[in-house]
PDB file of C-alpha atoms in Angstrom:
ATOM      1  CA  MET Y   1      33.624  71.716 282.615  1.00  0.00           C
ATOM      2  CA  SER Y   2      31.043  69.230 281.331  1.00  0.00           C
ATOM      3  CA  GLU Y   3      29.579  66.505 283.496  1.00  0.00           C
ATOM      4  CA  THR Y   4      31.416  63.733 281.656  1.00  0.00           C
ATOM      5  CA  ASP Y   5      34.747  65.537 282.078  1.00  0.00           C
ATOM      6  CA  LEU Y   6      34.029  66.026 285.774  1.00  0.00           C
ATOM      7  CA  GLY Y   7      33.096  62.362 286.156  1.00  0.00           C
ATOM      8  CA  ARG Y   8      36.247  61.306 284.335  1.00  0.00           C
ATOM      9  CA  LYS Y   9      38.365  63.516 286.585  1.00  0.00           C
ATOM     10  CA  TRP Y  10      36.797  62.025 289.687  1.00  0.00           C
ATOM     11  CA  ASP Y  11      37.391  58.508 288.345  1.00  0.00           C
ATOM     12  CA  ARG Y  12      41.019  59.378 287.671  1.00  0.00           C
ATOM     13  CA  CYS Y  13      41.346  60.861 291.156  1.00  0.00           C
ATOM     14  CA  MET Y  14      39.917  57.760 292.840  1.00  0.00           C
ATOM     15  CA  ALA Y  15      42.141  55.408 290.815  1.00  0.00           C
ATOM     16  CA  ASP Y  16      45.178  57.572 291.578  1.00  0.00           C
ATOM     17  CA  ALA Y  17      44.314  57.628 295.298  1.00  0.00           C
ATOM     18  CA  VAL Y  18      43.972  53.842 295.423  1.00  0.00           C
ATOM     19  CA  VAL Y  19      47.298  53.291 293.644  1.00  0.00           C
ATOM     20  CA  LYS Y  20      49.240  55.840 295.676  1.00  0.00           C
ATOM     21  CA  LEU Y  21      47.787  54.717 299.008  1.00  0.00           C
ATOM     22  CA  GLY Y  22      48.580  51.095 298.180  1.00  0.00           C
ATOM     23  CA  THR Y  23      52.099  51.965 297.010  1.00  0.00           C
ATOM     24  CA  GLY Y  24      52.827  54.054 300.097  1.00  0.00           C
ATOM     25  CA  PHE Y  25      51.441  51.336 302.344  1.00  0.00           C
ATOM     26  CA  GLY Y  26      53.465  48.655 300.548  1.00  0.00           C
ATOM     27  CA  LEU Y  27      56.704  50.596 300.675  1.00  0.00           C
ATOM     28  CA  GLY Y  28      56.045  51.364 304.332  1.00  0.00           C
ATOM     29  CA  ILE Y  29      55.632  47.650 305.060  1.00  0.00           C
ATOM     30  CA  VAL Y  30      58.833  46.793 303.160  1.00  0.00           C
ATOM     31  CA  PHE Y  31      60.888  49.379 305.029  1.00  0.00           C
ATOM     32  CA  SER Y  32      59.277  48.517 308.353  1.00  0.00           C
ATOM     33  CA  LEU Y  33      60.183  44.857 307.948  1.00  0.00           C
ATOM     34  CA  THR Y  34      63.675  45.372 306.553  1.00  0.00           C
ATOM     35  CA  PHE Y  35      65.202  48.322 308.394  1.00  0.00           C
ATOM     36  CA  PHE Y  36      62.911  49.524 311.161  1.00  0.00           C
ATOM     37  CA  LYS Y  37      62.272  46.397 313.234  1.00  0.00           C
ATOM     38  CA  ARG Y  38      58.553  46.035 312.418  1.00  0.00           C
ATOM     39  CA  ARG Y  39      57.592  49.416 313.807  1.00  0.00           C
ATOM     40  CA  MET Y  40      54.342  51.061 312.794  1.00  0.00           C
ATOM     41  CA  TRP Y  41      55.607  54.511 311.905  1.00  0.00           C
ATOM     42  CA  PRO Y  42      57.113  53.712 308.455  1.00  0.00           C
ATOM     43  CA  ILE Y  43      53.757  52.238 307.415  1.00  0.00           C
ATOM     44  CA  ALA Y  44      51.869  55.288 308.666  1.00  0.00           C
ATOM     45  CA  PHE Y  45      54.431  57.591 307.046  1.00  0.00           C
ATOM     46  CA  GLY Y  46      54.247  55.817 303.690  1.00  0.00           C
ATOM     47  CA  THR Y  47      50.447  55.747 303.705  1.00  0.00           C
ATOM     48  CA  GLY Y  48      50.304  59.417 304.598  1.00  0.00           C
ATOM     49  CA  MET Y  49      52.786  60.307 301.845  1.00  0.00           C
ATOM     50  CA  GLY Y  50      50.744  58.378 299.270  1.00  0.00           C
ATOM     51  CA  LEU Y  51      47.525  60.049 300.390  1.00  0.00           C
ATOM     52  CA  GLY Y  52      49.128  63.488 300.256  1.00  0.00           C
ATOM     53  CA  MET Y  53      50.501  62.889 296.752  1.00  0.00           C
ATOM     54  CA  ALA Y  54      47.108  61.698 295.540  1.00  0.00           C
ATOM     55  CA  TYR Y  55      45.394  64.741 297.076  1.00  0.00           C
ATOM     56  CA  SER Y  56      47.927  67.067 295.443  1.00  0.00           C
ATOM     57  CA  ASN Y  57      47.429  65.441 292.027  1.00  0.00           C
ATOM     58  CA  CYS Y  58      43.639  65.690 292.344  1.00  0.00           C
ATOM     59  CA  GLN Y  59      43.865  69.325 293.345  1.00  0.00           C
ATOM     60  CA  ASN Y  60      46.044  70.157 290.312  1.00  0.00           C
ATOM     61  CA  ASP Y  61      43.701  68.217 288.056  1.00  0.00           C
ATOM     62  CA  PHE Y  62      40.594  70.078 289.219  1.00  0.00           C
ATOM     63  CA  GLN Y  63      42.242  73.485 289.271  1.00  0.00           C
ATOM     64  CA  ALA Y  64      43.639  73.185 285.735  1.00  0.00           C
ATOM     65  CA  PRO Y  65      40.473  72.520 283.705  1.00  0.00           C
ATOM     66  CA  TYR Y  66      42.043  73.343 280.325  1.00  0.00           C
ATOM     67  CA  LEU Y  67      44.953  70.932 280.613  1.00  0.00           C
ATOM     68  CA  LEU Y  68      44.551  68.060 278.160  1.00  0.00           C
ATOM     69  CA  HIS Y  69      45.579  64.550 279.157  1.00  0.00           C
ATOM     70  CA  GLY Y  70      47.437  62.861 276.348  1.00  0.00           C
ATOM     71  CA  LYS Y  71      49.917  60.068 275.773  1.00  0.00           C
ATOM     72  CA  TYR Y  72      53.459  60.528 274.622  1.00  0.00           C
ATOM     73  CA  VAL Y  73      54.291  58.131 271.781  1.00  0.00           C
ATOM     74  CA  LYS Y  74      57.990  57.426 271.515  1.00  0.00           C
ATOM     75  CA  GLU Y  75      59.540  57.493 268.053  1.00  0.00           C
ATOM     76  CA  GLN Y  76      60.331  54.032 266.775  1.00  0.00           C
TER      77      GLN Y  76
ATOM     78  CA  MET S   1      84.316  34.333 309.846  1.00  0.00           C
ATOM     79  CA  GLY S   2      80.753  33.042 309.599  1.00  0.00           C
ATOM     80  CA  THR S   3      79.516  35.364 312.348  1.00  0.00           C
ATOM     81  CA  GLN S   4      80.982  38.348 310.508  1.00  0.00           C
ATOM     82  CA  VAL S   5      79.611  37.425 307.119  1.00  0.00           C
ATOM     83  CA  TRP S   6      76.009  36.722 308.218  1.00  0.00           C
ATOM     84  CA  PRO S   7      75.139  40.309 309.320  1.00  0.00           C
ATOM     85  CA  LEU S   8      76.622  41.619 306.060  1.00  0.00           C
ATOM     86  CA  MET S   9      74.604  39.055 304.070  1.00  0.00           C
ATOM     87  CA  ARG S  10      71.464  39.984 305.985  1.00  0.00           C
ATOM     88  CA  PHE S  11      72.005  43.677 305.289  1.00  0.00           C
ATOM     89  CA  LEU S  12      72.601  42.970 301.581  1.00  0.00           C
ATOM     90  CA  ILE S  13      69.440  40.853 301.334  1.00  0.00           C
ATOM     91  CA  LYS S  14      67.329  43.499 303.085  1.00  0.00           C
ATOM     92  CA  GLY S  15      68.896  46.231 300.968  1.00  0.00           C
ATOM     93  CA  SER S  16      68.179  44.368 297.749  1.00  0.00           C
ATOM     94  CA  VAL S  17      64.555  43.723 298.755  1.00  0.00           C
ATOM     95  CA  ALA S  18      64.019  47.390 299.629  1.00  0.00           C
ATOM     96  CA  GLY S  19      65.895  48.538 296.517  1.00  0.00           C
ATOM     97  CA  GLY S  20      63.858  46.179 294.358  1.00  0.00           C
ATOM     98  CA  ALA S  21      60.625  47.572 295.784  1.00  0.00           C
ATOM     99  CA  ILE S  22      61.759  51.142 295.115  1.00  0.00           C
ATOM    100  CA  TYR S  23      62.847  50.234 291.579  1.00  0.00           C
ATOM    101  CA  LEU S  24      59.498  48.555 290.890  1.00  0.00           C
ATOM    102  CA  VAL S  25      57.646  51.682 292.033  1.00  0.00           C
ATOM    103  CA  TYR S  26      59.931  53.875 289.892  1.00  0.00           C
ATOM    104  CA  ASP S  27      59.678  51.640 286.823  1.00  0.00           C
ATOM    105  CA  GLN S  28      55.884  51.389 286.910  1.00  0.00           C
ATOM    106  CA  GLU S  29      55.584  55.134 287.688  1.00  0.00           C
ATOM    107  CA  LEU S  30      53.176  54.405 290.528  1.00  0.00           C
ATOM    108  CA  LEU S  31      53.985  57.650 292.344  1.00  0.00           C
ATOM    109  CA  GLY S  32      53.891  59.762 289.195  1.00  0.00           C
ATOM    110  CA  PRO S  33      51.055  61.607 287.424  1.00  0.00           C
ATOM    111  CA  SER S  34      47.503  60.380 287.792  1.00  0.00           C
ATOM    112  CA  ASP S  35      47.367  59.116 284.180  1.00  0.00           C
ATOM    113  CA  GLU S  36      50.177  56.645 284.821  1.00  0.00           C
ATOM    114  CA  SER S  37      48.571  55.465 288.062  1.00  0.00           C
ATOM    115  CA  GLU S  38      45.261  54.935 286.293  1.00  0.00           C
ATOM    116  CA  ALA S  39      47.010  52.917 283.544  1.00  0.00           C
ATOM    117  CA  ALA S  40      48.857  50.847 286.163  1.00  0.00           C
ATOM    118  CA  LEU S  41      45.578  50.125 287.988  1.00  0.00           C
ATOM    119  CA  ARG S  42      43.903  49.018 284.751  1.00  0.00           C
ATOM    120  CA  LYS S  43      46.864  46.759 283.955  1.00  0.00           C
ATOM    121  CA  ALA S  44      46.661  45.253 287.442  1.00  0.00           C
ATOM    122  CA  GLU S  45      42.887  44.694 287.066  1.00  0.00           C
ATOM    123  CA  GLU S  46      43.557  42.746 283.868  1.00  0.00           C
ATOM    124  CA  ILE S  47      46.463  40.697 285.187  1.00  0.00           C
ATOM    125  CA  VAL S  48      45.663  39.919 288.837  1.00  0.00           C
ATOM    126  CA  PRO S  49      42.343  37.971 288.665  1.00  0.00           C
ATOM    127  CA  PRO S  50      43.543  35.422 286.045  1.00  0.00           C
ATOM    128  CA  ALA S  51      46.856  35.077 287.899  1.00  0.00           C
ATOM    129  CA  MET S  52      45.022  34.434 291.186  1.00  0.00           C
ATOM    130  CA  TYR S  53      42.788  31.877 289.465  1.00  0.00           C
ATOM    131  CA  GLN S  54      45.777  30.068 287.942  1.00  0.00           C
ATOM    132  CA  PHE S  55      47.561  30.072 291.282  1.00  0.00           C
ATOM    133  CA  GLY S  56      44.480  28.586 292.908  1.00  0.00           C
ATOM    134  CA  GLN S  57      44.313  25.908 290.212  1.00  0.00           C
ATOM    135  CA  TYR S  58      48.011  25.107 290.730  1.00  0.00           C
ATOM    136  CA  VAL S  59      47.557  24.803 294.508  1.00  0.00           C
ATOM    137  CA  CYS S  60      44.539  22.548 293.996  1.00  0.00           C
ATOM    138  CA  GLN S  61      46.521  20.333 291.610  1.00  0.00           C
ATOM    139  CA  GLN S  62      49.442  20.036 294.002  1.00  0.00           C
ATOM    140  CA  THR S  63      47.418  19.435 297.156  1.00  0.00           C
ATOM    141  CA  GLY S  64      44.555  17.478 295.617  1.00  0.00           C
ATOM    142  CA  LEU S  65      41.937  19.817 297.079  1.00  0.00           C
ATOM    143  CA  GLN S  66      39.036  21.054 295.027  1.00  0.00           C
ATOM    144  CA  MET S  67      38.387  24.728 294.542  1.00  0.00           C
ATOM    145  CA  LEU S  68      35.007  25.881 295.791  1.00  0.00           C
ATOM    146  CA  GLN S  69      32.715  27.055 293.027  1.00  0.00           C
ATOM    147  CA  LEU S  70      30.780  29.981 294.328  1.00  0.00           C
ATOM    148  CA  PRO S  71      27.423  30.682 292.646  1.00  0.00           C
ATOM    149  CA  GLU S  72      27.394  33.674 290.318  1.00  0.00           C
ATOM    150  CA  PRO S  73      26.330  36.904 291.953  1.00  0.00           C
ATOM    151  CA  PRO S  74      22.946  38.202 290.773  1.00  0.00           C
ATOM    152  CA  LYS S  75      23.304  40.690 287.950  1.00  0.00           C
ATOM    153  CA  LEU S  76      21.625  43.944 288.716  1.00  0.00           C
ATOM    154  CA  ASN S  77      20.584  46.023 285.763  1.00  0.00           C
ATOM    155  CA  PHE S  78      19.882  48.984 287.985  1.00  0.00           C
ATOM    156  CA  PRO S  79      22.077  51.923 286.922  1.00  0.00           C
ATOM    157  CA  VAL S  80      23.050  53.282 290.330  1.00  0.00           C
ATOM    158  CA  ARG S  81      25.298  56.050 289.060  1.00  0.00           C
ATOM    159  CA  GLU S  82      22.750  57.457 286.608  1.00  0.00           C
ATOM    160  CA  SER S  83      19.938  57.344 289.166  1.00  0.00           C
ATOM    161  CA  TRP S  84      22.141  59.069 291.732  1.00  0.00           C
ATOM    162  CA  ASN S  85      23.201  61.739 289.236  1.00  0.00           C
ATOM    163  CA  SER S  86      19.670  62.401 288.024  1.00  0.00           C
ATOM    164  CA  GLY S  87      18.437  62.468 291.637  1.00  0.00           C
ATOM    165  CA  ILE S  88      21.031  65.076 292.597  1.00  0.00           C
ATOM    166  CA  ILE S  89      20.206  67.153 289.527  1.00  0.00           C
ATOM    167  CA  THR S  90      16.450  66.984 290.273  1.00  0.00           C
ATOM    168  CA  VAL S  91      16.952  68.001 293.907  1.00  0.00           C
ATOM    169  CA  MET S  92      19.237  70.891 292.980  1.00  0.00           C
ATOM    170  CA  LEU S  93      16.839  72.048 290.271  1.00  0.00           C
ATOM    171  CA  ALA S  94      13.945  71.974 292.732  1.00  0.00           C
ATOM    172  CA  LEU S  95      15.985  73.934 295.281  1.00  0.00           C
ATOM    173  CA  SER S  96      16.944  76.531 292.682  1.00  0.00           C
ATOM    174  CA  MET S  97      13.281  76.906 291.647  1.00  0.00           C
ATOM    175  CA  ALA S  98      12.099  77.079 295.262  1.00  0.00           C
ATOM    176  CA  PRO S  99      12.013  80.888 295.536  1.00  0.00           C
ATOM    177  CA  ILE S 100      10.237  81.320 292.182  1.00  0.00           C
ATOM    178  CA  LYS S 101       7.534  78.649 292.454  1.00  0.00           C
ATOM    179  CA  PRO S 102       5.603  80.112 295.479  1.00  0.00           C
ATOM    180  CA  CYS S 103       5.430  83.472 293.647  1.00  0.00           C
ATOM    181  CA  GLU S 104       4.006  81.787 290.555  1.00  0.00           C
ATOM    182  CA  TYR S 105       1.519  79.728 292.536  1.00  0.00           C
ATOM    183  CA  SER S 106       0.352  82.730 294.559  1.00  0.00           C
ATOM    184  CA  LYS S 107      -0.037  84.763 291.337  1.00  0.00           C
ATOM    185  CA  GLU S 108      -2.103  81.986 289.762  1.00  0.00           C
ATOM    186  CA  GLY S 109      -4.186  81.694 292.913  1.00  0.00           C
ATOM    187  CA  TRP S 110      -4.794  85.440 292.937  1.00  0.00           C
ATOM    188  CA  GLU S 111      -5.840  85.405 289.252  1.00  0.00           C
ATOM    189  CA  TYR S 112      -8.186  82.497 289.990  1.00  0.00           C
ATOM    190  CA  LEU S 113      -9.760  84.335 292.914  1.00  0.00           C
ATOM    191  CA  LYS S 114     -10.151  87.511 290.854  1.00  0.00           C
ATOM    192  CA  GLU S 115     -11.924  85.621 288.069  1.00  0.00           C
ATOM    193  CA  HIS S 116     -14.268  83.917 290.484  1.00  0.00           C
ATOM    194  CA  ALA S 117     -14.960  87.126 292.405  1.00  0.00           C
ATOM    195  CA  LYS S 118     -16.240  88.897 289.221  1.00  0.00           C
TER     196      LYS S 118
END
């Protein structure tokens, strides 16, 4: 794996972690406010889920070095 | 009748807010592969700052307050990432050469002593 590929993978991992953490945190807040009477555990649960999903994605990305990342273009 | 309808209304409102949040996450594929998350983050980086600026302008217009103009941050032309990378590479190279270099230096020193001892 070249240095640029490694750097790109790390950048993708960091961006993915930020998005998933934020999403998990946000969903946790929504559910905490709507259904769980402003308790802390849905927020912690959502944040933890997001972090775990990001970690899993990063792990797959680093362990599959020959997988190409492409875009699927829908037929028009 | 009103006391019976209000809890149902409250549940429906909460359900629609939570359902809307879940649908938004599903639609934007925020919990999907890392490519989609990266694209979503880039989209957010493009959209959010101008939207925040316009919102600030709107609030200032409505309230009559003036937005504070912060001075521009100093632009640093120092490439932190490249310096860090080259620093790491230099350190690792030096560590990998560490066992070989003393042998070379001692060999050179020995040759030097032999020449001078003749």
